[in-house]
Amino acid sequence: MRAQIEVLAALQIIDREIREHAAVKQGLLGELQEKQRLIQERKQEIEALTAACAVKEKLRLEKDKLLHDESQKATDKRMRMNRIKNVKELQALQREIDQIRQTNSEAEEELLNIMVEIDGLKGEIKAKQETLLAAQQDWQQKQEGLQAQIAGIEQAVDKASIGRQRIAQEIDASLMSRYELIFSRRGGSAVVEVAAGICQGCYMNIPPQLWNEIIRSEKLNLCPSCQRILHYKAPEGQEKTA
Ligand SMILES: [Zn+2]
């Protein structure tokens, strides 16, 4: 059994390497996705702002036309005043003209506000476009490098996997599946050394009876507190074979 666990410990070194590679790759992929997400987000923001701007532009044109039409009406009424001699009619017409002026002055105010809003939106769009451009340039600069790093990691993992396969052949199938289960549940640490009666996985004391069994290394021993596979390295010259 000791020989099996020695092999398992060697396998674990490779598995940890693969696991670390996977974590780094995940991080790089995350970085790539984040950059794409930022670009996408800026684009959507620009689209939304552009749509809002278009709505305001439409409103501006409507107000502009209204103002123009009403001014025209006021002008027409003023022309008519020249032909009217009746005082009451003149007064009524004057009131209508005053009303139009009042309405127009309010419309002008609104128009000014709309124009300010449009300017604001255009400014926001411009700023977003600049950040979009920066995000796109960042993507162009870093994307290739990140992808090359990922490819390098994949190659290293492939290479490690070949070595792993060779070692895995030497391990009993049921021990292997047990190991794999512990490895994934215990964060990449399934085989741990036991030194001076202490499990190096969880640093708990191993009961004396178990300790004796471990030294004999005749069977598979798990740590009673963390359930990892215990690996005992006999001091030099005192090796026992099991
Ligand atoms: Zn333990």
Short mmCIF file of C-alpha atoms and ligand atoms in Angstrom, two decimals:
data_model
loop_
_atom_site.label_atom_id
_atom_site.label_comp_id
_atom_site.label_asym_id
_atom_site.label_seq_id
_atom_site.Cartn_x
_atom_site.Cartn_y
_atom_site.Cartn_z
CA MET A 1 0.00 0.00 0.00
CA ARG A 2 2.82 2.40 0.73
CA ALA A 3 4.04 2.09 -2.85
CA GLN A 4 0.56 2.88 -4.12
CA ILE A 5 0.35 5.95 -1.94
CA GLU A 6 3.80 7.08 -3.07
CA VAL A 7 2.54 6.92 -6.65
CA LEU A 8 -0.60 8.73 -5.62
CA ALA A 9 1.49 11.49 -4.02
CA ALA A 10 3.40 11.83 -7.29
CA LEU A 11 0.12 11.97 -9.17
CA GLN A 12 -1.14 14.64 -6.84
CA ILE A 13 1.83 16.88 -7.71
CA ILE A 14 0.74 16.74 -11.35
CA ASP A 15 -2.92 17.21 -10.45
CA ARG A 16 -2.07 20.31 -8.45
CA GLU A 17 -0.13 21.68 -11.35
CA ILE A 18 -3.10 21.05 -13.65
CA ARG A 19 -5.41 22.60 -11.09
CA GLU A 20 -3.25 25.73 -10.82
CA HIS A 21 -3.13 26.00 -14.59
CA ALA A 22 -6.90 25.73 -14.71
CA ALA A 23 -7.25 28.52 -12.16
CA VAL A 24 -4.88 30.80 -14.07
CA LYS A 25 -6.68 30.00 -17.32
CA GLN A 26 -10.00 30.79 -15.67
CA GLY A 27 -8.60 34.13 -14.55
CA LEU A 28 -7.37 34.97 -18.05
CA LEU A 29 -10.67 33.97 -19.61
CA GLY A 30 -12.40 36.12 -17.02
CA GLU A 31 -10.17 39.04 -18.00
CA LEU A 32 -11.02 38.56 -21.67
CA GLN A 33 -14.74 38.33 -20.91
CA GLU A 34 -14.56 41.41 -18.71
CA LYS A 35 -12.97 43.41 -21.51
CA GLN A 36 -15.65 42.27 -23.94
CA ARG A 37 -18.35 43.02 -21.42
CA LEU A 38 -17.04 46.56 -20.96
CA ILE A 39 -17.08 47.17 -24.71
CA GLN A 40 -20.60 45.76 -24.99
CA GLU A 41 -21.78 47.85 -22.06
CA ARG A 42 -20.36 51.08 -23.54
CA LYS A 43 -22.02 50.30 -26.87
CA GLN A 44 -25.38 49.78 -25.21
CA GLU A 45 -25.01 52.99 -23.22
CA ILE A 46 -24.20 54.90 -26.39
CA GLU A 47 -27.22 53.36 -28.13
CA ALA A 48 -29.51 54.35 -25.27
CA LEU A 49 -28.14 57.90 -25.17
CA THR A 50 -28.41 58.23 -28.94
CA ALA A 51 -32.04 57.09 -28.80
CA ALA A 52 -32.77 59.57 -26.00
CA CYS A 53 -31.09 62.29 -28.04
CA ALA A 54 -33.20 61.43 -31.09
CA VAL A 55 -36.37 61.75 -29.02
CA LYS A 56 -35.27 65.20 -27.85
CA GLU A 57 -34.33 66.23 -31.39
CA LYS A 58 -37.79 65.25 -32.58
CA LEU A 59 -39.35 67.26 -29.77
CA ARG A 60 -37.13 70.21 -30.63
CA LEU A 61 -38.29 70.14 -34.26
CA GLU A 62 -41.93 69.96 -33.14
CA LYS A 63 -41.51 72.91 -30.80
CA ASP A 64 -39.65 74.81 -33.48
CA LYS A 65 -42.45 74.27 -35.96
CA LEU A 66 -45.11 75.16 -33.39
CA LEU A 67 -43.28 78.35 -32.54
CA HIS A 68 -42.92 79.24 -36.18
CA ASP A 69 -46.62 78.53 -36.92
CA GLU A 70 -47.82 80.53 -33.92
CA SER A 71 -45.58 83.45 -34.79
CA GLN A 72 -47.02 83.37 -38.28
CA LYS A 73 -50.54 83.45 -36.82
CA ALA A 74 -49.63 86.44 -34.64
CA THR A 75 -48.26 88.23 -37.68
CA ASP A 76 -51.43 87.53 -39.64
CA LYS A 77 -53.57 88.83 -36.82
CA ARG A 78 -51.48 91.98 -36.59
CA MET A 79 -51.99 92.52 -40.32
CA ARG A 80 -55.71 92.07 -39.82
CA MET A 81 -55.69 94.74 -37.10
CA ASN A 82 -54.84 97.33 -39.74
CA ARG A 83 -58.10 96.63 -41.52
CA ILE A 84 -60.37 96.60 -38.46
CA LYS A 85 -61.98 99.77 -37.26
CA ASN A 86 -64.27 98.32 -34.58
CA VAL A 87 -62.69 98.87 -31.14
CA LYS A 88 -64.14 95.73 -29.56
CA GLU A 89 -62.88 93.58 -32.38
CA LEU A 90 -59.50 95.27 -32.13
CA GLN A 91 -59.35 94.58 -28.42
CA ALA A 92 -60.34 90.95 -28.95
CA LEU A 93 -57.67 90.56 -31.60
CA GLN A 94 -55.10 92.21 -29.36
CA ARG A 95 -55.94 89.72 -26.61
CA GLU A 96 -55.47 86.84 -29.04
CA ILE A 97 -52.11 88.22 -30.08
CA ASP A 98 -51.06 88.65 -26.45
CA GLN A 99 -52.13 85.08 -25.76
CA ILE A 100 -50.02 83.82 -28.63
CA ARG A 101 -47.05 85.84 -27.40
CA GLN A 102 -47.46 84.40 -23.94
CA THR A 103 -47.67 80.86 -25.28
CA ASN A 104 -44.71 81.44 -27.55
CA SER A 105 -42.59 82.80 -24.79
CA GLU A 106 -43.27 79.62 -22.79
CA ALA A 107 -42.53 77.48 -25.85
CA GLU A 108 -39.26 79.34 -26.34
CA GLU A 109 -38.34 78.60 -22.77
CA GLU A 110 -39.08 74.90 -23.30
CA LEU A 111 -37.14 74.92 -26.54
CA LEU A 112 -34.12 76.36 -24.76
CA ASN A 113 -34.36 73.66 -22.11
CA ILE A 114 -34.59 70.96 -24.75
CA MET A 115 -31.52 72.35 -26.49
CA VAL A 116 -29.60 72.31 -23.22
CA GLU A 117 -30.66 68.70 -22.70
CA ILE A 118 -29.57 67.79 -26.22
CA ASP A 119 -26.19 69.39 -25.61
CA GLY A 120 -25.87 67.42 -22.39
CA LEU A 121 -26.74 64.16 -24.12
CA LYS A 122 -24.32 64.86 -26.94
CA GLY A 123 -21.60 65.51 -24.39
CA GLU A 124 -22.36 62.23 -22.64
CA ILE A 125 -22.33 60.37 -25.95
CA LYS A 126 -18.96 61.87 -26.82
CA ALA A 127 -17.51 60.88 -23.44
CA LYS A 128 -18.88 57.34 -23.77
CA GLN A 129 -17.48 57.07 -27.26
CA GLU A 130 -14.07 57.98 -25.92
CA THR A 131 -14.25 55.29 -23.23
CA LEU A 132 -15.50 52.83 -25.84
CA LEU A 133 -12.54 53.64 -28.04
CA ALA A 134 -10.18 53.20 -25.09
CA ALA A 135 -11.81 49.85 -24.23
CA GLN A 136 -11.52 48.71 -27.85
CA GLN A 137 -7.87 49.74 -28.02
CA ASP A 138 -7.23 47.92 -24.75
CA TRP A 139 -8.90 44.84 -26.23
CA GLN A 140 -6.78 45.05 -29.38
CA GLN A 141 -3.58 45.37 -27.39
CA LYS A 142 -4.19 42.70 -24.77
CA GLN A 143 -6.46 40.18 -26.46
CA GLU A 144 -3.73 38.44 -28.44
CA GLY A 145 -1.40 38.23 -25.48
CA LEU A 146 -4.10 36.80 -23.24
CA GLN A 147 -5.09 34.26 -25.86
CA ALA A 148 -1.45 33.26 -26.33
CA GLN A 149 -1.14 32.78 -22.57
CA ILE A 150 -4.25 30.62 -22.55
CA ALA A 151 -2.91 28.53 -25.43
CA GLY A 152 0.37 28.09 -23.54
CA ILE A 153 -1.51 26.91 -20.47
CA GLU A 154 -3.54 24.47 -22.52
CA GLN A 155 -0.34 23.03 -23.95
CA ALA A 156 1.18 22.66 -20.49
CA VAL A 157 -1.99 20.95 -19.27
CA ASP A 158 -1.94 18.56 -22.23
CA LYS A 159 1.66 17.68 -21.46
CA ALA A 160 0.93 17.20 -17.76
CA SER A 161 -2.11 15.09 -18.60
CA ILE A 162 0.04 12.66 -20.59
CA GLY A 163 2.36 12.25 -17.60
CA ARG A 164 -0.64 11.83 -15.36
CA GLN A 165 -2.09 9.10 -17.52
CA ARG A 166 1.15 7.15 -17.32
CA ILE A 167 1.22 7.37 -13.52
CA ALA A 168 -2.50 6.74 -13.13
CA GLN A 169 -2.12 3.34 -14.78
CA GLU A 170 -0.13 2.18 -11.78
CA ILE A 171 -2.87 3.00 -9.33
CA ASP A 172 -5.66 0.68 -8.31
CA ALA A 173 -8.98 1.90 -9.74
CA SER A 174 -10.92 2.09 -6.48
CA LEU A 175 -8.06 3.93 -4.75
CA MET A 176 -7.94 6.27 -7.71
CA SER A 177 -11.62 7.18 -7.56
CA ARG A 178 -11.36 7.66 -3.82
CA TYR A 179 -8.37 9.92 -4.31
CA GLU A 180 -10.15 11.96 -6.99
CA LEU A 181 -13.16 12.48 -4.78
CA ILE A 182 -11.04 13.69 -1.85
CA PHE A 183 -8.91 15.83 -4.17
CA SER A 184 -11.92 17.74 -5.46
CA ARG A 185 -13.61 18.03 -2.07
CA ARG A 186 -10.46 19.05 -0.19
CA GLY A 187 -9.34 21.82 -2.50
CA GLY A 188 -6.62 19.89 -4.32
CA SER A 189 -5.14 18.14 -1.32
CA ALA A 190 -5.98 14.46 -1.01
CA VAL A 191 -2.70 12.86 -0.02
CA VAL A 192 -1.02 14.45 2.97
CA GLU A 193 2.03 13.56 4.94
CA VAL A 194 1.78 12.61 8.50
CA ALA A 195 4.73 13.79 10.53
CA ALA A 196 5.37 13.40 14.26
CA GLY A 197 1.87 12.03 14.68
CA ILE A 198 0.24 15.08 13.13
CA CYS A 199 -1.78 15.17 9.91
CA GLN A 200 -0.20 17.82 7.68
CA GLY A 201 -3.56 18.43 6.01
CA CYS A 202 -5.51 19.58 9.04
CA TYR A 203 -2.83 19.63 11.76
CA MET A 204 -4.76 17.37 14.10
CA ASN A 205 -3.10 14.70 16.20
CA ILE A 206 -3.42 11.17 14.91
CA PRO A 207 -4.58 8.68 17.62
CA PRO A 208 -1.68 6.39 18.71
CA GLN A 209 -3.38 3.20 17.52
CA LEU A 210 -3.82 4.65 14.03
CA TRP A 211 -0.29 5.97 14.10
CA ASN A 212 1.03 2.42 14.56
CA GLU A 213 -1.05 1.25 11.61
CA ILE A 214 0.24 4.08 9.49
CA ILE A 215 3.82 3.16 10.24
CA ARG A 216 3.09 -0.42 9.18
CA SER A 217 1.50 1.03 6.02
CA GLU A 218 -0.36 -2.16 5.26
CA LYS A 219 -3.62 -0.56 4.40
CA LEU A 220 -5.08 2.74 3.35
CA ASN A 221 -5.36 5.11 6.28
CA LEU A 222 -7.44 8.23 6.29
CA CYS A 223 -7.10 11.10 8.73
CA PRO A 224 -10.01 10.79 11.20
CA SER A 225 -10.65 14.54 11.17
CA CYS A 226 -10.14 15.62 7.55
CA GLN A 227 -10.51 12.25 5.77
CA ARG A 228 -7.45 12.80 3.64
CA ILE A 229 -5.22 9.91 2.62
CA LEU A 230 -2.31 9.76 5.03
CA HIS A 231 1.12 9.32 3.58
CA TYR A 232 3.89 8.24 5.90
CA LYS A 233 7.46 8.76 4.84
CA ALA A 234 9.69 6.50 6.88
CA PRO A 235 12.96 8.04 7.99
CA GLU A 236 15.94 7.17 5.80
CA GLY A 237 17.20 3.60 6.24
CA GLN A 238 14.10 2.42 8.07
CA GLU A 239 11.93 1.85 5.05
CA LYS A 240 9.39 -0.87 5.28
CA THR A 241 7.76 -2.32 2.26
CA ALA A 242 4.12 -3.14 2.15
ZN ZN B 1 -6.23 15.56 8.68
#
